[in-house]
Amino acid sequence: MKGFDSNLRLQASSSPEFSNGFLPKRQNFINLNLRNCYHRSFSPTMLKLFTSSASRVHHLTPAIRVGSTSPVESPLFKALSQLTGWNRRSASLGQRAFFCSEPTDGEAAAEAEAKAVESDSEGSDSKSSSAIVPTSPRPEDCLTVLALPVPHRPLFPGFYMPIYVKDPKVLAALQESRRRQAPYAGAFLLKDDPSADSSSTTDAEKNINELKGKELLNRLHEVGTLAQISSIQGDQVILVGHRRLRITEMVSEEPLTVKVDHLKDNPFDMDDDVIKATSFEVISTLRDVLKTSSLWRDHVQTYTQHIGDFTYPRLADFGAAICGANRHQAQEVLEELDVHKRLRLTLELMKKEMEISKIQETIAKAIEEKISGEQRRYLLNEQLKAIKKELGVETDDKSALSAKFRERIEPNKEKIPAHVLQVIEEELTKLQLLEASSSEFNVTRNYLDWLTILPWGNFSDENFDVVRAQKILDEDHYGLSDVKERILEFIAVGRLRGTSQGKIICLSGPPGVGKTSIGRSIARALNRKFFRFSVGGLADVAEIKGHRRTYVGAMPGKMVQCLKSVGTSNPLVLIDEIDKLGKGHAGDPASALLELLDPEQNANFLDHYLDVTIDLSKVLFVCTANVIDMIPNPLLDRMEVISIAGYITDEKVHIARDYLEKTALGDCGVKPEQVEVSDAALLSLIENYCREAGVRNLQKQIEKIYRKIALKLVRAGAVAEEPAVASDPEEAEIVAEVGVVSPENHTDKENPVSSDSSLEESNEEAQTEKMAFEKVMIDESNLADYVGKPVFHAEKLYEQTPVGVVMGLAWTSMGGSTLYIETTVVEDGEGKGGLNITGQLGDVMKESAQIAHTVARKIMLEKEPENQFFANSKLHLHVPAGATPKDGPSAGCTMITSLLSLATKKPVRKDLAMTGEVTLTGRILPIGGVKEKTIAARRSEIKTIVFPEANRRDFDELAENVKEGLEVHFVDDYGKIFELAFGYDKQED
């Protein structure tokens, strides 16, 4: 309790024999340190009672019990004397303070109490909070007592326990009992409430306070302890246990008063060997525990000083009370009246306590060894540093770090900006003032590490030779003239200005066209360092702008990491998949990239970790994207977009021959003279397996061919070396097909020295045969054996399109494609005109179909006023394939032509494909993807294409090999398309 002194001093004799293992000899006071005592046994309030009433404790000459051994001669007492360190031969120590009584010594207790009252009549009017004094009624006279519930552990005779009484009626009754000099009550342990949660202590206490009368009686254990009320302070009552009680019946409900029987221990033989052995084992266990726990020593000293000598029953009660047993086990000991059984129960609890003490000691020892080991290492390291410093062998860590950082910045000190130098100097000064063991030291060290390692003012020597750059670009990539031209322009401007500048270029196109690889080629052509990072799915702004240094594990952003990695301030940075930026709770990375990719802002780019501006104006940024529509407009506005549409068949053949085949040969370990892929096979591979705009799938298929050839060659070589293993018919067939013969298998082992001419000739023939048949030929006939069945089939389904069917041109993320629009009549009848649409079309295409239906009816009214086809026919328009989602406005003219073909019952012109958006007035609007659609038309062997007039410039910019052999018509009104589609008879005439 607050303000209570936990050091209890009791005046004792100054006899020289008064010494033990815990106190120095010739000490005039017994200092019982109970600072850490268990709350269930000795509370601070009890200690105050001892302190305040020391003058009133009466020392009485102990009466010799009948039938018991003298305390001095008792072997039990001798064991306890050795256990506690007390020597009872002193006459002054033979006196004891009498605090409790038992049924076995009731008369002696009464006589002692009477003498105590007579000798201390003057102090009978002391405060109610004084120490326990003998009372007028004897404990055995108390047959009706107040029943007080004890929530946690039972109260044992001879021990103190504080309880809190919340009921004002019970508290008033207790105070009244003390005033009437009958300060006794019954302390009974509460039973478990089956409906309550045992883990909730607060709720359990609330439930106890709510129990009244019979309900409370049913929750109490029958056996309890007669307790003397030592003091009452507020709602706290200090109880001292005297003897065991058993509830017989209830007298009154509020406050709960019960009749009790005083329980006596069963008779036992003091000289019984079993009881003696059990008691000595308890004492031995106590001695072992006392060696490890200082808490129990205080309990033993206090108990013997204030309660009296240890007897067998008291020894059992003492052991059970101070051990850490649970409430049920302690109650079982309290209810046991057989002394031998009680000693056995106590012994079991003590053994468990001993094991717990050993585990505690082991844990404490392990932790102490760990801590002492770390301290020893720290001290040795500090001594080693001091010795090295004195000898001049090595400076301390802080000086070495500062020297390393200054050494880094010294060569480029003039190029480092002034504001950065100032920050570095401030941080170096701060580093010297910090302790090496502090967390701030590591933060400052890492910060200085990043600041000093960046290439401030370091630039790589650029290549301004246009001819050399052109040669490098042509070596790495075939075609892509527009991209190469833009890079050569950049180099030319840098040569005229004498210095380079940073730009932001965005390469957009379908997958596999070489967007990422061309960035590496550009860096090689410009002689710049190359750094690539992908932002696909990036949702954290800190990846670009860095973390604040206050965070644990903070790191700079990608650009600072890039500069550290490349070691120059003018690298080429490839930002891949910029159209797939994410957006999460950590911010919008697309907005963070605005500062990075804006030429007006990136000269003072601020990273959150460095917190100093960095000049990124000399960095050349190259971004890649599949669809630029997914890039936010503010970010797209800062880029120079270069579209890479894809490759036509001729370009793919060149790329496969010049680049992909060479790479695949090297990767698979196949020599060029061992395999040959014919032009027809390569063309079939491109047309039937790799129709995508890019060449990534083409590279996979070529690698697949060479892997299978490598497997065949290895199997054939293994069979030739070990013919006995060639029991597999498939391997034998491969050997026969490849025709590999090993000359070592025909060596005459019986005549190893023999070298006749016939053997040499056979070896030469075998070598010639091996060279002749070892080469594997891949042509169109056996291509399927290596790459499987064709994936694509001819997109041109009809040699002559039937009525109501027209070929259109579409753009996809994989490149261009051709598709048919089909229309048919569902039902004829007056006034049944209508249009059904299928083919998984988007909202834009559905609107285009409605517009096409309206424009077609208008044109039929102009061309054939008497034709009521659209008014009386229910039509169905379908765009295969139905599993592929389709959307876009460029199918309008194709839909109109399909509807008019059905209305006029006339098929459209052979080898005709068209694309274009149509308005209600019949005007043709421009579309996108001209190159992709042109490539798709060539792939389907279409010779005549219709484009909007506004796309003439886009078509003129295409390469000549793309436009070669095509008849292209540019129109701005649908009337011209009608003439091209249905006027072929007139043109032939």
XYZ file of C-alpha atoms in Angstrom, residues 583-942:
360
model
C -3.210 3.766 -58.241
C -3.533 2.882 -54.562
C -3.801 4.282 -51.064
C -0.137 5.372 -51.200
C -0.842 8.019 -53.858
C -0.994 8.343 -57.628
C 2.330 7.449 -59.312
C 1.170 8.960 -62.622
C 0.999 12.367 -60.963
C 4.422 11.814 -59.360
C 5.893 11.087 -62.803
C 4.819 14.545 -64.025
C 7.700 16.196 -62.183
C 10.110 13.516 -63.382
C 9.146 13.704 -67.070
C 8.545 17.440 -67.402
C 11.586 19.122 -69.032
C 10.739 22.329 -67.218
C 10.663 20.716 -63.766
C 13.116 17.834 -63.723
C 16.092 20.212 -63.562
C 15.129 20.589 -59.878
C 13.760 17.142 -59.097
C 13.250 16.679 -55.339
C 13.533 13.230 -53.821
C 11.853 12.841 -50.432
C 14.763 10.873 -48.977
C 17.613 13.124 -50.130
C 15.612 16.320 -49.591
C 17.945 18.170 -51.980
C 17.219 18.988 -55.627
C 18.788 16.885 -58.406
C 19.328 17.959 -61.995
C 17.762 15.395 -64.362
C 17.590 17.683 -67.387
C 20.385 15.762 -69.158
C 18.655 12.392 -68.783
C 17.067 10.877 -71.903
C 13.809 9.199 -70.945
C 12.353 6.521 -73.205
C 8.936 5.182 -72.216
C 7.126 2.179 -73.640
C 3.394 1.541 -73.839
C 1.032 -0.794 -75.620
C -1.955 1.575 -75.713
C -1.422 5.293 -75.262
C -5.103 5.758 -74.436
C -4.354 4.321 -70.984
C -1.760 7.027 -70.231
C -3.159 10.051 -68.333
C -3.420 13.099 -70.595
C -1.172 15.411 -68.490
C 1.566 12.753 -68.605
C 1.049 12.019 -72.312
C 1.312 15.732 -73.097
C 4.923 15.751 -71.880
C 5.990 12.917 -74.198
C 6.918 12.671 -77.833
C 4.984 9.633 -79.058
C 6.477 7.402 -81.767
C 4.171 4.603 -82.906
C 5.609 1.206 -83.856
C 2.768 -0.474 -85.713
C 4.326 -3.872 -86.252
C 6.023 -5.855 -88.986
C 4.720 -7.172 -92.273
C 5.630 -10.625 -93.537
C 8.671 -9.481 -95.500
C 10.065 -7.668 -92.479
C 9.489 -10.695 -90.280
C 11.383 -12.901 -92.748
C 14.360 -10.514 -92.676
C 14.273 -10.288 -88.870
C 14.099 -14.071 -88.537
C 17.037 -14.622 -90.909
C 19.295 -11.847 -89.675
C 18.567 -11.822 -85.929
C 16.331 -14.525 -84.500
C 17.945 -17.554 -86.152
C 21.448 -16.527 -85.107
C 20.352 -15.973 -81.514
C 18.469 -19.277 -81.377
C 21.431 -21.204 -82.811
C 23.731 -19.837 -80.135
C 21.225 -20.412 -77.314
C 20.533 -24.016 -78.331
C 24.144 -24.955 -79.148
C 23.320 -26.008 -82.712
C 25.839 -25.232 -85.456
C 24.634 -23.565 -88.677
C 25.917 -26.463 -90.807
C 23.772 -28.936 -88.830
C 20.376 -27.477 -89.726
C 18.714 -25.594 -92.553
C 15.277 -23.939 -92.506
C 13.882 -23.316 -95.989
C 12.261 -20.028 -97.011
C 8.944 -21.792 -97.567
C 9.037 -23.228 -94.059
C 9.870 -19.833 -92.552
C 7.078 -18.157 -94.541
C 4.610 -20.831 -93.463
C 5.741 -20.401 -89.862
C 5.043 -16.659 -90.033
C 1.686 -16.945 -91.832
C 0.198 -19.912 -90.008
C 1.765 -19.722 -86.514
C 3.026 -16.180 -85.843
C 0.556 -13.760 -87.328
C 0.954 -11.229 -84.487
C 2.289 -7.740 -85.087
C 5.453 -8.453 -83.106
C 8.141 -11.086 -83.426
C 8.250 -12.424 -79.872
C 6.097 -15.443 -80.695
C 8.144 -15.988 -83.862
C 11.277 -16.113 -81.729
C 9.676 -18.708 -79.440
C 8.694 -20.904 -82.373
C 12.173 -20.746 -83.912
C 13.729 -21.639 -80.557
C 11.282 -24.527 -80.292
C 12.456 -25.856 -83.674
C 16.126 -25.663 -82.713
C 15.511 -27.263 -79.312
C 13.919 -30.278 -80.946
C 16.799 -30.470 -83.448
C 19.298 -30.295 -80.560
C 17.504 -33.149 -78.807
C 17.549 -35.216 -81.989
C 21.263 -34.609 -82.540
C 22.153 -35.471 -78.953
C 20.091 -38.652 -79.004
C 21.656 -39.704 -82.307
C 25.180 -39.020 -81.015
C 24.554 -40.989 -77.795
C 23.244 -43.996 -79.713
C 26.263 -43.960 -82.047
C 28.700 -44.032 -79.106
C 26.852 -46.754 -77.167
C 25.079 -49.067 -79.615
C 24.201 -51.614 -76.919
C 21.816 -49.097 -75.331
C 19.932 -48.523 -78.561
C 17.205 -51.002 -77.748
C 14.481 -48.368 -78.078
C 12.949 -48.656 -81.576
C 12.323 -44.881 -81.655
C 16.025 -44.178 -81.042
C 17.010 -46.723 -83.665
C 14.699 -44.989 -86.108
C 16.311 -41.617 -85.330
C 19.748 -43.081 -85.879
C 18.687 -44.478 -89.211
C 17.150 -41.128 -90.203
C 20.093 -38.973 -89.167
C 22.670 -41.521 -90.303
C 25.351 -40.903 -87.677
C 28.069 -43.537 -87.650
C 30.880 -43.526 -85.123
C 34.212 -44.861 -86.411
C 35.231 -45.853 -82.885
C 32.682 -48.644 -82.882
C 34.446 -50.348 -85.854
C 37.949 -50.308 -84.418
C 39.637 -53.664 -84.331
C 40.335 -54.091 -80.619
C 42.124 -57.404 -81.083
C 44.634 -55.748 -83.412
C 44.949 -52.194 -82.051
C 48.225 -51.691 -83.940
C 46.676 -52.676 -87.230
C 46.309 -49.768 -89.653
C 45.574 -51.331 -93.013
C 44.224 -49.243 -95.818
C 40.769 -50.843 -95.830
C 40.140 -49.674 -92.242
C 41.250 -46.139 -93.050
C 38.993 -46.063 -96.105
C 36.006 -47.271 -94.043
C 36.673 -44.536 -91.440
C 36.845 -41.856 -94.130
C 33.615 -43.114 -95.663
C 31.954 -43.067 -92.248
C 33.094 -39.482 -91.634
C 31.853 -38.453 -95.077
C 28.542 -40.203 -94.477
C 28.246 -38.477 -91.108
C 28.835 -35.039 -92.633
C 26.412 -35.824 -95.436
C 23.470 -37.009 -93.353
C 23.965 -35.019 -90.176
C 22.310 -31.847 -91.541
C 18.610 -31.586 -90.661
C 16.328 -30.009 -93.242
C 13.202 -28.114 -92.182
C 10.734 -27.441 -94.958
C 7.009 -26.848 -95.230
C 6.261 -30.580 -95.298
C 7.805 -31.473 -91.924
C 7.303 -28.118 -90.142
C 4.301 -29.468 -88.238
C 6.523 -32.172 -86.685
C 8.459 -29.454 -84.839
C 5.859 -26.783 -84.010
C 2.573 -28.688 -84.127
C -0.573 -27.951 -86.057
C -1.134 -24.469 -87.549
C -2.673 -21.971 -85.163
C -4.105 -19.561 -87.707
C -6.059 -20.262 -90.814
C -6.722 -18.032 -93.776
C -8.785 -15.003 -92.752
C -10.179 -14.864 -96.266
C -13.128 -17.214 -96.001
C -14.612 -16.582 -99.435
C -13.062 -16.358 -102.870
C -16.144 -14.385 -103.903
C -18.059 -12.873 -101.025
C -21.754 -13.800 -101.087
C -24.673 -11.367 -100.938
C -24.802 -9.488 -97.629
C -21.160 -10.222 -96.673
C -18.408 -7.531 -96.738
C -14.814 -7.619 -95.465
C -13.785 -4.889 -93.063
C -10.444 -3.877 -91.508
C -9.937 -3.666 -87.732
C -7.196 -2.638 -85.323
C -6.266 -4.682 -82.241
C -3.552 -4.454 -79.625
C -1.834 -7.354 -81.415
C -1.864 -5.463 -84.733
C -4.307 -5.296 -87.657
C -6.946 -7.858 -88.548
C -9.633 -8.477 -91.165
C -13.196 -9.373 -90.247
C -16.415 -10.045 -92.114
C -19.743 -8.334 -91.514
C -22.652 -10.589 -92.402
C -26.306 -9.621 -92.921
C -29.263 -11.836 -93.690
C -33.077 -11.635 -93.870
C -34.930 -13.145 -90.954
C -38.535 -12.443 -91.923
C -40.419 -10.677 -94.718
C -43.776 -8.983 -94.332
C -45.374 -5.587 -94.646
C -44.275 -3.296 -91.863
C -41.934 -5.843 -90.272
C -38.725 -3.891 -90.909
C -36.147 -4.067 -88.134
C -32.538 -4.952 -87.259
C -31.051 -7.462 -84.791
C -27.333 -7.161 -83.875
C -25.032 -9.933 -82.543
C -21.293 -10.582 -82.294
C -20.464 -9.218 -78.799
C -20.380 -5.624 -80.046
C -19.680 -2.621 -77.871
C -21.913 0.417 -77.504
C -20.076 2.333 -80.244
C -20.481 -0.453 -82.795
C -24.154 -0.857 -81.893
C -24.684 2.837 -82.612
C -22.733 2.450 -85.859
C -25.100 -0.378 -86.860
C -28.165 1.790 -86.215
C -26.631 4.649 -88.217
C -25.732 2.239 -91.008
C -29.330 0.944 -91.142
C -30.668 4.495 -91.418
C -28.133 5.573 -94.085
C -28.768 2.385 -96.092
C -32.538 3.050 -96.164
C -31.866 6.613 -97.275
C -29.579 5.481 -100.108
C -32.125 2.861 -101.277
C -34.810 5.525 -101.401
C -32.520 7.606 -103.617
C -31.366 4.732 -105.845
C -34.572 2.638 -106.025
C -37.605 4.514 -104.631
C -39.932 1.611 -105.345
C -37.789 -0.867 -103.324
C -39.464 -1.450 -99.924
C -36.888 -3.993 -98.734
C -35.904 -2.246 -95.473
C -39.520 -1.388 -94.617
C -40.784 -4.951 -94.975
C -37.737 -7.084 -93.971
C -36.502 -7.991 -90.523
C -32.679 -8.202 -90.756
C -29.970 -9.802 -88.643
C -26.434 -8.317 -88.625
C -23.609 -10.427 -87.202
C -19.854 -9.811 -86.820
C -17.891 -13.034 -86.299
C -16.262 -14.329 -84.205
C -18.807 -14.120 -81.424
C -16.318 -14.875 -78.620
C -14.166 -11.824 -79.398
C -15.333 -8.462 -77.959
C -15.416 -5.730 -80.595
C -15.922 -2.012 -80.443
C -15.029 1.123 -82.378
C -16.571 3.499 -84.941
C -14.620 2.446 -88.065
C -17.059 -0.288 -89.189
C -19.814 2.109 -90.329
C -19.135 2.043 -94.085
C -18.692 -1.755 -94.007
C -22.098 -2.232 -92.326
C -23.843 0.050 -94.858
C -22.295 -1.874 -97.746
C -23.414 -5.196 -96.223
C -27.010 -3.962 -95.837
C -27.113 -2.540 -99.369
C -25.693 -5.777 -100.796
C -28.590 -7.654 -99.211
C -31.131 -5.072 -100.397
C -29.873 -5.076 -103.989
C -29.175 -8.832 -103.892
C -25.795 -8.144 -105.398
C -22.409 -9.225 -103.970
C -19.676 -6.655 -103.508
C -16.558 -6.443 -105.591
C -14.055 -9.245 -105.305
C -10.881 -8.593 -103.203
C -12.333 -5.458 -101.595
C -11.862 -4.373 -97.950
C -12.890 -1.092 -96.389
C -12.824 0.898 -93.174
C -14.257 4.243 -92.130
C -16.758 5.943 -89.863
C -19.959 7.238 -91.458
C -22.250 10.070 -90.373
C -26.018 10.225 -90.947
C -25.425 12.402 -93.995
C -23.059 9.852 -95.514
C -19.772 11.626 -94.825
C -16.689 9.440 -94.178
C -14.655 10.343 -91.099
C -10.969 9.449 -90.498
C -9.889 6.374 -88.544
C -6.697 5.133 -86.850
C -4.338 2.239 -87.340
C -3.755 2.732 -91.068
C -0.515 0.779 -91.126
C -1.888 -2.145 -89.101
C -4.977 -2.389 -91.302
C -2.893 -2.202 -94.459
C -0.667 -5.035 -93.191
C -3.769 -7.097 -92.369
C -5.125 -6.545 -95.888
C -1.842 -7.684 -97.463
C -1.802 -10.763 -95.246
C -5.301 -11.706 -96.517
C -4.250 -11.071 -100.148
C -6.618 -8.118 -100.543
